[in-house]
Amino acid sequence: MEWIAGFVIAATMGLTGIGGGSLTVTVLALAGLPIAESVGTAMIFSAVLRLVIAPVYMVRKHVHAGYLGRLLIGAAPGLLIGTWALRLMDNTSRRASVLLVVGIMFFISSVVTVARRLHRPEFAGRNGGWLVLLALIIGMVTGFSAAGAGALVAVLLLNFSEMPVEQVIGTNIVFGIVLALMGSAFYLEWGPVETGTLLRLVAGGIPGAFAGCALAKRISSSKLRTAVALIAIALGLQLVSAAVRDLLKNHAAAAPSAPASALTR
């Protein structure tokens, strides 16, 4: 049932700040919803969840305004580019290839989060231009697949900023509100949305979001960091798996069938 999926996804987002788009697209695709409708529905659902969750983290003062501004400068135009690319790209094989590369990069960067010796907490503060450029890429990935914005930003800030994990989550959620609202507007204008599925997801998602926020306050920073890293790794593997499955399906469909004359001999 969609409302159960909505509750679980929202609780995960309330706890870690990530997973809204990626998990929703996966669930809807597995349920048989076309990819364009899955992406559009996931984008709007993610926006609703973030609007519910963000005030909780803002009241706790877990939002870094400086990093938030740099992320939005890069990601906003990237989202427009990625959304337009999805609309134009009717070659499913090409789209799957892009998602495969993104998934591999996503997985590797998430694994880095677990390796403490590879962290460079001073990088983002000293290299604001690079942060904007990376946010541009994240925005493009989000517009293209509705997946990855939260997890990619979380991985980036956990590894390359001095912020504590609670502030990373709060900043990430507010950042995601702008991207999700922009993406929702684009998809309402350009792409299909499954309204009934969306409403059932939201019905389960709102209580799930509050449950996740309440749980986050009771978990230590180290455990919360580990939870974010593990979920990000799982999402990376999910992207790789989905891309490989699509590539294999496209390859099988494109394989030339045996000539009819050969079959009749």
XYZ file of C-alpha atoms in Angstrom:
265
model
C 0.000 0.000 0.000
C 1.232 3.468 -0.904
C 0.482 4.969 2.501
C 2.770 2.444 4.230
C 5.533 3.212 1.733
C 4.919 6.919 2.304
C 5.249 6.499 6.075
C 8.530 4.565 5.842
C 10.071 6.935 3.281
C 9.030 10.006 5.267
C 10.370 8.578 8.528
C 13.694 7.914 6.812
C 13.811 11.477 5.528
C 12.847 12.951 8.895
C 15.647 10.963 10.542
C 18.444 11.438 7.982
C 17.301 14.128 5.540
C 17.719 11.834 2.529
C 15.855 9.229 0.520
C 12.658 11.035 -0.436
C 13.095 11.124 -4.199
C 15.274 8.034 -4.651
C 13.170 5.680 -2.549
C 9.883 6.964 -3.938
C 10.946 6.579 -7.571
C 12.112 3.029 -6.828
C 8.873 2.038 -5.089
C 6.673 3.520 -7.806
C 8.712 1.994 -10.626
C 8.536 -1.430 -8.980
C 4.774 -0.948 -8.680
C 4.609 -0.575 -12.447
C 4.228 3.204 -12.766
C 5.900 4.643 -15.922
C 9.220 6.360 -15.243
C 8.023 9.867 -16.157
C 5.051 9.588 -13.780
C 7.271 8.054 -11.077
C 9.730 10.951 -11.285
C 7.050 13.650 -11.279
C 5.086 12.067 -8.413
C 8.262 11.531 -6.369
C 9.321 15.146 -6.878
C 6.048 16.538 -5.526
C 5.911 14.038 -2.652
C 9.457 14.991 -1.664
C 8.489 18.678 -1.662
C 5.555 18.015 0.683
C 7.733 15.997 3.071
C 10.424 18.658 3.220
C 7.854 21.372 3.912
C 6.679 19.325 6.893
C 10.165 18.456 8.175
C 12.040 21.744 7.583
C 10.373 23.849 10.338
C 11.459 21.274 12.933
C 15.133 21.617 11.997
C 14.850 25.416 11.642
C 13.468 25.718 15.178
C 16.418 23.619 16.381
C 18.758 26.056 14.516
C 20.227 23.269 12.403
C 20.443 25.242 9.133
C 23.652 26.882 7.822
C 22.610 29.923 5.750
C 25.997 30.398 4.041
C 26.274 26.869 2.669
C 22.581 26.858 1.805
C 22.995 29.931 -0.415
C 25.979 28.494 -2.309
C 24.180 25.221 -2.913
C 21.109 26.965 -4.306
C 23.123 29.214 -6.643
C 24.459 26.127 -8.397
C 21.584 23.676 -8.075
C 18.691 25.852 -9.273
C 19.894 26.214 -12.894
C 21.119 22.606 -12.828
C 17.621 21.413 -11.965
C 16.176 23.227 -14.964
C 18.795 21.681 -17.271
C 18.215 18.175 -15.901
C 14.417 18.402 -16.099
C 14.564 19.623 -19.684
C 17.021 16.847 -20.560
C 14.634 14.209 -19.205
C 11.842 15.624 -21.319
C 13.946 15.571 -24.480
C 15.717 12.258 -23.945
C 13.537 9.543 -25.422
C 16.487 7.156 -25.636
C 16.016 4.966 -22.554
C 19.395 3.315 -23.045
C 21.174 6.663 -22.911
C 19.285 7.648 -19.777
C 20.168 4.338 -18.109
C 23.839 4.847 -18.977
C 23.826 8.256 -17.310
C 22.142 6.854 -14.205
C 24.695 4.033 -14.071
C 27.565 6.530 -13.945
C 25.737 8.617 -11.333
C 25.021 5.532 -9.236
C 28.664 4.418 -9.246
C 29.868 7.903 -8.274
C 27.134 8.037 -5.637
C 28.199 4.698 -4.144
C 31.910 5.594 -4.054
C 31.293 8.990 -2.459
C 28.997 7.403 0.138
C 31.651 4.842 1.075
C 34.066 7.747 1.624
C 31.719 8.992 4.350
C 32.506 5.892 6.405
C 36.292 6.342 6.009
C 37.037 9.141 8.468
C 40.621 9.621 7.276
C 39.376 10.798 3.878
C 37.312 13.667 5.310
C 38.367 17.242 4.471
C 36.152 19.446 6.673
C 37.865 22.670 5.571
C 37.274 22.145 1.822
C 33.806 23.704 1.412
C 34.668 26.780 3.453
C 37.793 27.509 1.399
C 36.417 26.537 -2.026
C 33.025 28.168 -2.424
C 33.265 28.075 -6.232
C 33.717 24.311 -6.255
C 30.703 23.922 -3.986
C 28.564 25.894 -6.460
C 29.836 23.763 -9.371
C 29.134 20.511 -7.529
C 25.661 21.805 -6.632
C 25.047 22.490 -10.347
C 25.769 18.828 -11.106
C 23.558 17.697 -8.222
C 20.715 19.857 -9.552
C 21.079 18.306 -13.009
C 20.988 14.774 -11.560
C 17.883 15.659 -9.534
C 16.010 17.111 -12.494
C 16.951 14.109 -14.587
C 15.946 11.388 -12.146
C 14.286 12.964 -9.039
C 16.930 10.990 -7.148
C 20.085 11.876 -5.362
C 19.772 15.515 -4.303
C 19.443 14.860 -0.584
C 21.940 12.020 -0.418
C 24.541 13.693 -2.646
C 24.391 16.945 -0.680
C 24.540 15.035 2.609
C 27.608 13.092 1.460
C 29.244 16.283 0.186
C 28.694 18.255 3.388
C 29.508 15.384 5.750
C 32.858 14.832 4.058
C 33.904 18.334 3.069
C 32.426 20.799 5.568
C 32.907 21.473 9.260
C 29.197 21.215 10.079
C 27.930 18.701 12.637
C 25.672 15.999 11.234
C 22.479 17.573 12.621
C 23.240 20.828 10.785
C 24.056 18.918 7.604
C 20.624 17.267 7.765
C 18.793 20.552 8.445
C 20.623 22.476 5.712
C 20.057 19.619 3.298
C 16.319 19.512 3.982
C 15.820 23.266 3.456
C 17.970 23.106 0.315
C 15.777 20.271 -0.928
C 12.604 22.317 -0.415
C 13.619 24.814 -3.090
C 14.703 22.090 -5.521
C 11.603 19.990 -4.894
C 9.233 22.954 -5.314
C 10.968 24.046 -8.520
C 10.975 20.483 -9.825
C 7.315 20.062 -8.907
C 6.415 23.188 -10.880
C 8.359 21.909 -13.906
C 6.735 18.480 -13.787
C 3.237 19.869 -13.281
C 3.821 21.924 -16.430
C 5.737 19.373 -18.540
C 5.216 15.902 -17.197
C 2.566 13.528 -15.858
C 1.814 13.049 -12.154
C -0.223 10.178 -10.679
C -2.500 12.190 -8.378
C -4.148 9.245 -6.580
C -0.808 7.647 -5.737
C 0.557 11.015 -4.611
C -2.327 11.593 -2.190
C -1.935 8.133 -0.650
C 1.816 8.670 -0.230
C 1.208 12.014 1.473
C -1.408 10.487 3.798
C 1.199 8.098 5.178
C 4.109 10.487 4.771
C 3.036 13.311 7.068
C 2.897 11.206 10.283
C 6.045 9.389 9.150
C 7.923 12.685 8.809
C 7.116 13.694 12.386
C 8.086 10.239 13.641
C 11.480 10.502 11.924
C 12.147 13.984 13.354
C 11.303 12.803 16.862
C 13.620 9.811 16.515
C 16.492 11.963 15.207
C 16.537 13.976 18.441
C 17.148 10.805 20.475
C 20.003 9.367 18.400
C 23.648 10.349 18.932
C 25.535 12.250 16.214
C 27.862 9.334 15.462
C 24.983 6.901 14.990
C 23.100 9.449 12.905
C 26.150 9.936 10.680
C 26.446 6.184 10.197
C 22.738 5.944 9.341
C 23.076 8.667 6.701
C 26.129 6.940 5.186
C 24.504 3.499 5.061
C 21.294 4.775 3.491
C 23.326 6.747 0.940
C 25.312 3.604 0.058
C 22.064 1.651 -0.368
C 20.639 4.380 -2.627
C 23.786 4.320 -4.742
C 23.482 0.575 -5.195
C 19.811 0.995 -6.046
C 20.647 3.465 -8.827
C 23.302 1.129 -10.235
C 20.933 -1.847 -10.086
C 18.098 0.019 -11.804
C 20.415 1.330 -14.531
C 21.925 -2.105 -15.211
C 18.453 -3.671 -15.343
C 17.296 -1.066 -17.884
C 20.434 -1.504 -20.000
C 19.979 -5.281 -20.096
C 16.307 -4.911 -20.971
C 17.104 -2.480 -23.778
C 19.874 -4.746 -25.079
C 17.514 -7.736 -25.154
C 14.839 -5.709 -26.949
C 17.334 -4.465 -29.519
C 18.829 -7.902 -30.249
C 17.900 -8.980 -33.796
C 15.522 -11.898 -33.933
C 16.293 -14.909 -36.051
C 15.031 -14.624 -39.636
C 11.705 -16.304 -40.158
C 13.119 -18.298 -43.056
C 15.770 -19.806 -40.819
C 13.145 -20.861 -38.311
C 11.107 -22.707 -40.911
C 13.972 -24.806 -42.267
